[in-house]
CSV table of C-alpha atoms in Angstrom, one decimal:
chain,number,residue,atom,x,y,z
A,268,UNK,CA,224.5,8.6,91.5
A,269,UNK,CA,221.8,9.9,89.2
A,270,UNK,CA,222.6,11.6,85.9
A,271,UNK,CA,223.1,15.3,85.7
A,272,UNK,CA,220.0,17.3,84.8
A,273,UNK,CA,219.9,21.1,84.5
A,274,UNK,CA,217.6,22.6,87.0
A,275,UNK,CA,214.3,23.6,85.3
A,276,UNK,CA,214.5,27.2,86.6
A,277,UNK,CA,218.0,27.6,85.0
A,278,UNK,CA,216.7,26.0,81.8
A,279,UNK,CA,213.7,28.4,81.7
A,280,UNK,CA,215.8,31.5,82.3
A,281,UNK,CA,218.7,30.9,79.9
A,282,UNK,CA,219.9,29.7,76.5
A,283,UNK,CA,222.5,27.0,76.0
A,284,UNK,CA,225.7,28.5,74.6
A,285,UNK,CA,228.4,25.9,74.9
A,286,UNK,CA,229.6,22.8,76.7
A,287,UNK,CA,233.1,23.2,78.2
A,288,UNK,CA,234.8,20.1,79.6
A,289,UNK,CA,233.2,20.5,83.0
A,290,UNK,CA,230.4,23.1,82.6
A,291,UNK,CA,227.5,24.0,80.4
A,292,UNK,CA,227.7,27.7,79.6
A,293,UNK,CA,224.3,29.4,79.5
A,294,UNK,CA,223.3,32.9,78.5
A,295,UNK,CA,220.8,34.6,80.9
A,296,UNK,CA,217.9,35.8,78.8
A,297,UNK,CA,218.2,39.3,80.1
A,298,UNK,CA,219.4,42.0,77.7
A,299,UNK,CA,220.2,44.3,80.7
A,300,UNK,CA,223.6,42.7,81.1
A,301,UNK,CA,225.9,40.3,79.2
A,302,UNK,CA,225.3,37.5,81.8
A,303,UNK,CA,226.7,34.0,81.6
A,304,UNK,CA,226.0,31.1,84.0
A,305,UNK,CA,228.4,28.1,84.3
A,306,UNK,CA,226.8,24.9,85.5
A,307,UNK,CA,229.2,22.0,86.3
A,308,UNK,CA,227.6,18.8,85.0
A,309,UNK,CA,228.1,17.2,88.4
A,310,UNK,CA,224.9,15.6,89.8
A,311,UNK,CA,224.0,16.8,93.3
A,312,UNK,CA,226.6,19.5,93.6
A,313,UNK,CA,225.4,22.6,95.4
A,314,UNK,CA,228.5,24.2,96.9
A,315,UNK,CA,232.0,24.8,95.4
A,316,UNK,CA,233.2,22.6,98.2
A,317,UNK,CA,231.1,19.7,96.8
A,318,UNK,CA,233.4,19.4,93.8
A,319,UNK,CA,236.5,17.3,93.9
A,320,UNK,CA,239.8,19.0,93.6
A,321,UNK,CA,240.3,18.4,89.9
A,322,UNK,CA,236.8,19.6,89.1
A,323,UNK,CA,237.4,22.7,91.2
A,324,UNK,CA,240.5,23.4,89.3
A,325,UNK,CA,238.7,22.9,86.1
A,326,UNK,CA,235.9,25.2,87.2
A,327,UNK,CA,238.3,28.0,87.9
A,328,UNK,CA,239.8,27.6,84.5
A,329,UNK,CA,236.3,27.7,82.9
A,330,UNK,CA,235.4,30.8,84.9
A,331,UNK,CA,238.6,32.4,83.5
A,332,UNK,CA,237.5,31.4,79.9
A,333,UNK,CA,234.0,32.8,80.4
A,334,UNK,CA,235.5,36.0,82.0
A,335,UNK,CA,237.9,36.5,79.2
A,336,UNK,CA,235.2,36.0,76.6
A,337,UNK,CA,233.1,38.7,78.3
A,338,UNK,CA,236.0,41.0,78.5
A,339,UNK,CA,236.9,40.5,74.9
A,340,UNK,CA,233.4,40.9,73.5
A,341,UNK,CA,232.0,43.7,75.8
A,342,UNK,CA,235.0,45.5,77.5
A,343,UNK,CA,233.0,45.8,80.7
A,344,UNK,CA,233.9,48.3,83.5
A,345,UNK,CA,233.8,45.3,86.0
A,346,UNK,CA,233.2,41.6,86.0
A,347,UNK,CA,230.9,40.1,88.7
A,348,UNK,CA,231.7,36.5,89.5
A,349,UNK,CA,229.4,34.8,92.0
A,350,UNK,CA,228.2,31.4,93.3
A,351,UNK,CA,225.1,32.1,95.4
A,352,UNK,CA,222.4,29.5,94.9
A,353,UNK,CA,219.9,30.7,97.6
A,354,UNK,CA,217.0,30.2,95.2
A,355,UNK,CA,218.3,27.4,92.9
A,356,UNK,CA,220.6,25.3,94.9
A,357,UNK,CA,222.1,23.4,91.9
A,358,UNK,CA,225.7,24.7,91.8
A,359,UNK,CA,226.0,27.4,89.2
A,360,UNK,CA,228.4,30.4,88.8
A,361,UNK,CA,227.4,33.8,87.5
A,362,UNK,CA,229.8,35.7,85.3
A,363,UNK,CA,228.4,39.1,84.4
A,364,UNK,CA,229.8,42.0,82.5
A,365,UNK,CA,228.9,45.2,84.3
A,366,UNK,CA,228.9,48.7,83.1
A,367,UNK,CA,228.8,52.0,84.9
A,368,UNK,CA,225.6,52.9,82.9
A,369,UNK,CA,223.9,49.5,83.2
A,370,UNK,CA,220.4,49.1,84.7
A,371,UNK,CA,221.6,48.2,88.2
A,372,UNK,CA,225.0,49.8,88.6
A,373,UNK,CA,226.6,49.8,91.2
A,374,UNK,CA,224.2,47.3,92.8
A,375,UNK,CA,224.3,43.5,92.2
A,376,UNK,CA,222.1,42.4,89.3
A,377,UNK,CA,220.0,39.9,91.3
A,378,UNK,CA,216.5,41.3,91.9
A,379,UNK,CA,217.6,44.8,90.8
A,380,UNK,CA,215.5,44.9,87.6
A,381,UNK,CA,212.9,42.7,86.0
A,382,UNK,CA,214.7,40.7,83.3
A,383,UNK,CA,214.5,42.2,79.8
A,384,UNK,CA,214.2,39.3,77.4
A,385,UNK,CA,216.3,39.6,74.1
A,386,UNK,CA,214.5,39.7,70.8
A,387,UNK,CA,214.8,36.6,68.7
A,388,UNK,CA,217.3,38.3,66.4
A,389,UNK,CA,219.4,39.7,69.3
A,390,UNK,CA,219.6,36.3,71.1
A,391,UNK,CA,220.6,34.4,68.0
A,392,UNK,CA,223.3,36.9,67.3
A,393,UNK,CA,224.6,37.0,70.8
A,394,UNK,CA,224.7,33.2,71.2
A,395,UNK,CA,226.5,32.9,67.9
A,396,UNK,CA,229.1,35.5,68.9
A,397,UNK,CA,229.6,33.9,72.3
A,398,UNK,CA,230.0,30.5,70.7
A,399,UNK,CA,232.6,31.9,68.4
A,400,UNK,CA,234.7,33.1,71.3
A,401,UNK,CA,234.1,30.2,73.7
A,402,UNK,CA,234.7,27.4,71.1
B,44,UNK,CA,254.6,48.7,91.7
B,45,UNK,CA,253.4,50.4,94.8
B,46,UNK,CA,252.8,48.6,98.1
B,47,UNK,CA,249.6,46.9,98.9
B,48,UNK,CA,247.2,49.0,101.0
B,49,UNK,CA,243.8,47.8,102.1
B,50,UNK,CA,241.1,50.1,100.6
B,51,UNK,CA,239.8,52.5,103.3
B,52,UNK,CA,236.2,51.4,102.8
B,53,UNK,CA,237.1,47.8,103.5
B,54,UNK,CA,239.1,48.8,106.5
B,55,UNK,CA,236.2,50.8,107.8
B,56,UNK,CA,233.6,48.0,107.4
B,57,UNK,CA,235.6,45.1,108.7
B,58,UNK,CA,237.9,43.7,111.4
B,59,UNK,CA,241.1,41.9,110.6
B,60,UNK,CA,240.9,38.2,111.3
B,61,UNK,CA,244.0,36.5,109.8
B,62,UNK,CA,246.7,36.7,107.2
B,63,UNK,CA,246.7,33.7,104.9
B,64,UNK,CA,249.7,33.3,102.5
B,65,UNK,CA,247.9,35.4,99.8
B,66,UNK,CA,244.9,37.1,101.4
B,67,UNK,CA,244.0,39.1,104.4
B,68,UNK,CA,240.8,37.6,105.9
B,69,UNK,CA,238.4,40.2,107.2
B,70,UNK,CA,235.2,39.9,109.2
B,71,UNK,CA,232.4,42.2,108.0
B,72,UNK,CA,231.1,44.1,111.0
B,73,UNK,CA,227.5,43.0,110.3
B,74,UNK,CA,226.0,40.6,112.8
B,75,UNK,CA,223.2,39.8,110.3
B,76,UNK,CA,225.5,37.1,108.7
B,77,UNK,CA,228.8,35.4,109.3
B,78,UNK,CA,230.5,37.2,106.5
B,79,UNK,CA,234.2,37.0,105.6
B,80,UNK,CA,236.1,39.0,103.0
B,81,UNK,CA,239.3,37.8,101.4
B,82,UNK,CA,241.6,40.4,100.0
B,83,UNK,CA,244.7,39.3,98.0
B,84,UNK,CA,247.6,41.4,99.0
B,85,UNK,CA,248.4,42.2,95.4
B,86,UNK,CA,248.7,45.9,94.6
B,87,UNK,CA,246.4,47.2,91.8
B,88,UNK,CA,244.4,43.9,91.4
B,89,UNK,CA,240.7,44.5,90.6
B,90,UNK,CA,239.6,41.4,88.7
B,91,UNK,CA,240.3,37.7,89.3
B,92,UNK,CA,241.9,37.8,85.9
B,93,UNK,CA,244.4,40.3,87.2
B,94,UNK,CA,246.1,37.7,89.3
B,95,UNK,CA,248.8,35.5,87.9
B,96,UNK,CA,248.1,31.8,87.6
B,97,UNK,CA,249.8,30.8,90.8
B,98,UNK,CA,248.1,33.5,92.8
B,99,UNK,CA,244.7,32.5,91.3
B,100,UNK,CA,245.3,28.9,92.4
B,101,UNK,CA,246.2,30.1,95.9
B,102,UNK,CA,243.1,32.3,96.0
B,103,UNK,CA,240.9,29.3,95.3
B,104,UNK,CA,242.6,27.4,98.0
B,105,UNK,CA,242.1,30.2,100.4
B,106,UNK,CA,238.4,30.6,99.4
B,107,UNK,CA,238.1,26.8,100.2
B,108,UNK,CA,239.7,27.4,103.6
B,109,UNK,CA,237.4,30.3,104.5
B,110,UNK,CA,234.4,28.3,103.2
B,111,UNK,CA,235.3,25.3,105.3
B,112,UNK,CA,235.7,27.5,108.4
B,113,UNK,CA,232.3,29.0,107.9
B,114,UNK,CA,230.8,25.6,107.4
B,115,UNK,CA,232.5,24.1,110.4
B,116,UNK,CA,231.5,27.0,112.7
B,117,UNK,CA,228.1,27.9,111.5
B,118,UNK,CA,226.6,25.0,109.5
B,119,UNK,CA,225.0,27.4,107.1
B,120,UNK,CA,222.2,26.4,104.7
B,121,UNK,CA,224.2,27.9,101.8
B,122,UNK,CA,227.5,29.6,101.2
B,123,UNK,CA,227.6,32.6,99.0
B,124,UNK,CA,230.9,33.3,97.3
B,125,UNK,CA,231.3,36.4,95.2
B,126,UNK,CA,233.8,38.8,93.6
B,127,UNK,CA,231.8,41.9,92.7
B,128,UNK,CA,233.7,45.1,93.3
B,129,UNK,CA,231.3,47.6,91.7
B,130,UNK,CA,231.7,49.9,94.7
B,131,UNK,CA,235.2,49.1,95.9
B,132,UNK,CA,237.2,48.0,92.9
B,133,UNK,CA,240.1,46.6,94.9
B,134,UNK,CA,239.9,42.8,94.4
B,135,UNK,CA,238.1,41.2,97.2
B,136,UNK,CA,236.0,38.0,97.6
B,137,UNK,CA,233.0,37.7,99.8
B,138,UNK,CA,232.4,34.4,101.6
B,139,UNK,CA,229.1,34.5,103.5
B,140,UNK,CA,227.3,31.9,105.6
B,141,UNK,CA,223.6,32.1,104.7
B,142,UNK,CA,220.6,30.8,106.6
B,143,UNK,CA,217.0,30.3,105.5
B,144,UNK,CA,216.0,32.5,108.4
B,145,UNK,CA,218.6,35.3,108.0
B,146,UNK,CA,217.8,38.9,107.4
B,147,UNK,CA,217.9,38.8,103.6
B,148,UNK,CA,217.2,35.2,102.6
B,149,UNK,CA,216.9,34.3,99.7
B,150,UNK,CA,218.2,37.6,98.4
B,151,UNK,CA,221.8,38.4,98.2
B,152,UNK,CA,223.1,40.3,101.2
B,153,UNK,CA,224.4,43.4,99.5
B,154,UNK,CA,222.1,46.4,100.1
B,155,UNK,CA,219.4,44.1,101.5
B,156,UNK,CA,219.6,45.3,105.1
B,157,UNK,CA,221.5,48.0,107.0
B,158,UNK,CA,224.6,46.5,108.6
B,159,UNK,CA,224.0,45.5,112.3
B,160,UNK,CA,227.3,46.1,114.0
B,161,UNK,CA,228.5,43.5,116.5
B,162,UNK,CA,228.8,44.5,120.2
B,163,UNK,CA,232.4,44.7,121.5
B,164,UNK,CA,232.0,41.4,123.3
B,165,UNK,CA,230.5,39.6,120.3
B,166,UNK,CA,233.1,40.8,117.9
B,167,UNK,CA,236.0,39.8,120.1
B,168,UNK,CA,234.6,36.4,120.6
B,169,UNK,CA,233.8,35.9,116.9
B,170,UNK,CA,237.2,37.0,115.7
B,171,UNK,CA,238.9,34.7,118.3
B,172,UNK,CA,236.8,31.7,117.1
B,173,UNK,CA,237.5,32.4,113.5
B,174,UNK,CA,241.2,32.8,114.2
B,175,UNK,CA,241.2,29.4,116.0
B,176,UNK,CA,239.8,27.7,112.9
B,177,UNK,CA,241.7,29.6,110.3
B,178,UNK,CA,245.1,29.4,111.9
């Protein structure tokens, strides 16, 4: 089996925040929402069902970790957790902090608004804060 | 704690398919996509994090069961699994079989197309088939 490589689209849209035991945690470069993406470092995985049982259990744990970090840092009105992958089929799980006054509420975020890239200062600060909580 | 009651919006949009140990499995009345919704019978739950650890483990197992049923019956190009809840905050998980030629591909299904209700014959048949696989 080949080595794990992050899909170029995910690499282009995000910043690397942390490496948990199973997943890389990425921050979507879209200041509209605090938006994390978890990518299991499992070559060829596309569906949740493609993971073995212990990796699946680990993934759920890491989704909990990411969710708790978002809750602690941003106190969102709702968390959105989703594994879609219609565009990028490499398995990845969105964990998004949603607010009743955010750019897309109550719609899902995908395709709702053009991404609003963070400024250099904002992104450095946000990645630092997330690392502090996820580490 | 009060008793579990299915949210009226979910009740209106779906048909009851099966009761797994934790979740009611519902079929979205939208012939555009084979679309299941899992609702843990836990009063007051809104986020995945609101479930205790053993209920969370059970939910992941039941998501696997629903996913495998969709795969077996429909051989989709992609599964979409999501817990959003921006409109109906009662915890529920979507499990949707997606196809490259479906009505919304590659977009997410929510809000993409008006729902296309099944005919009475179609829905009876679909619910029966799903029950056979989920039972």
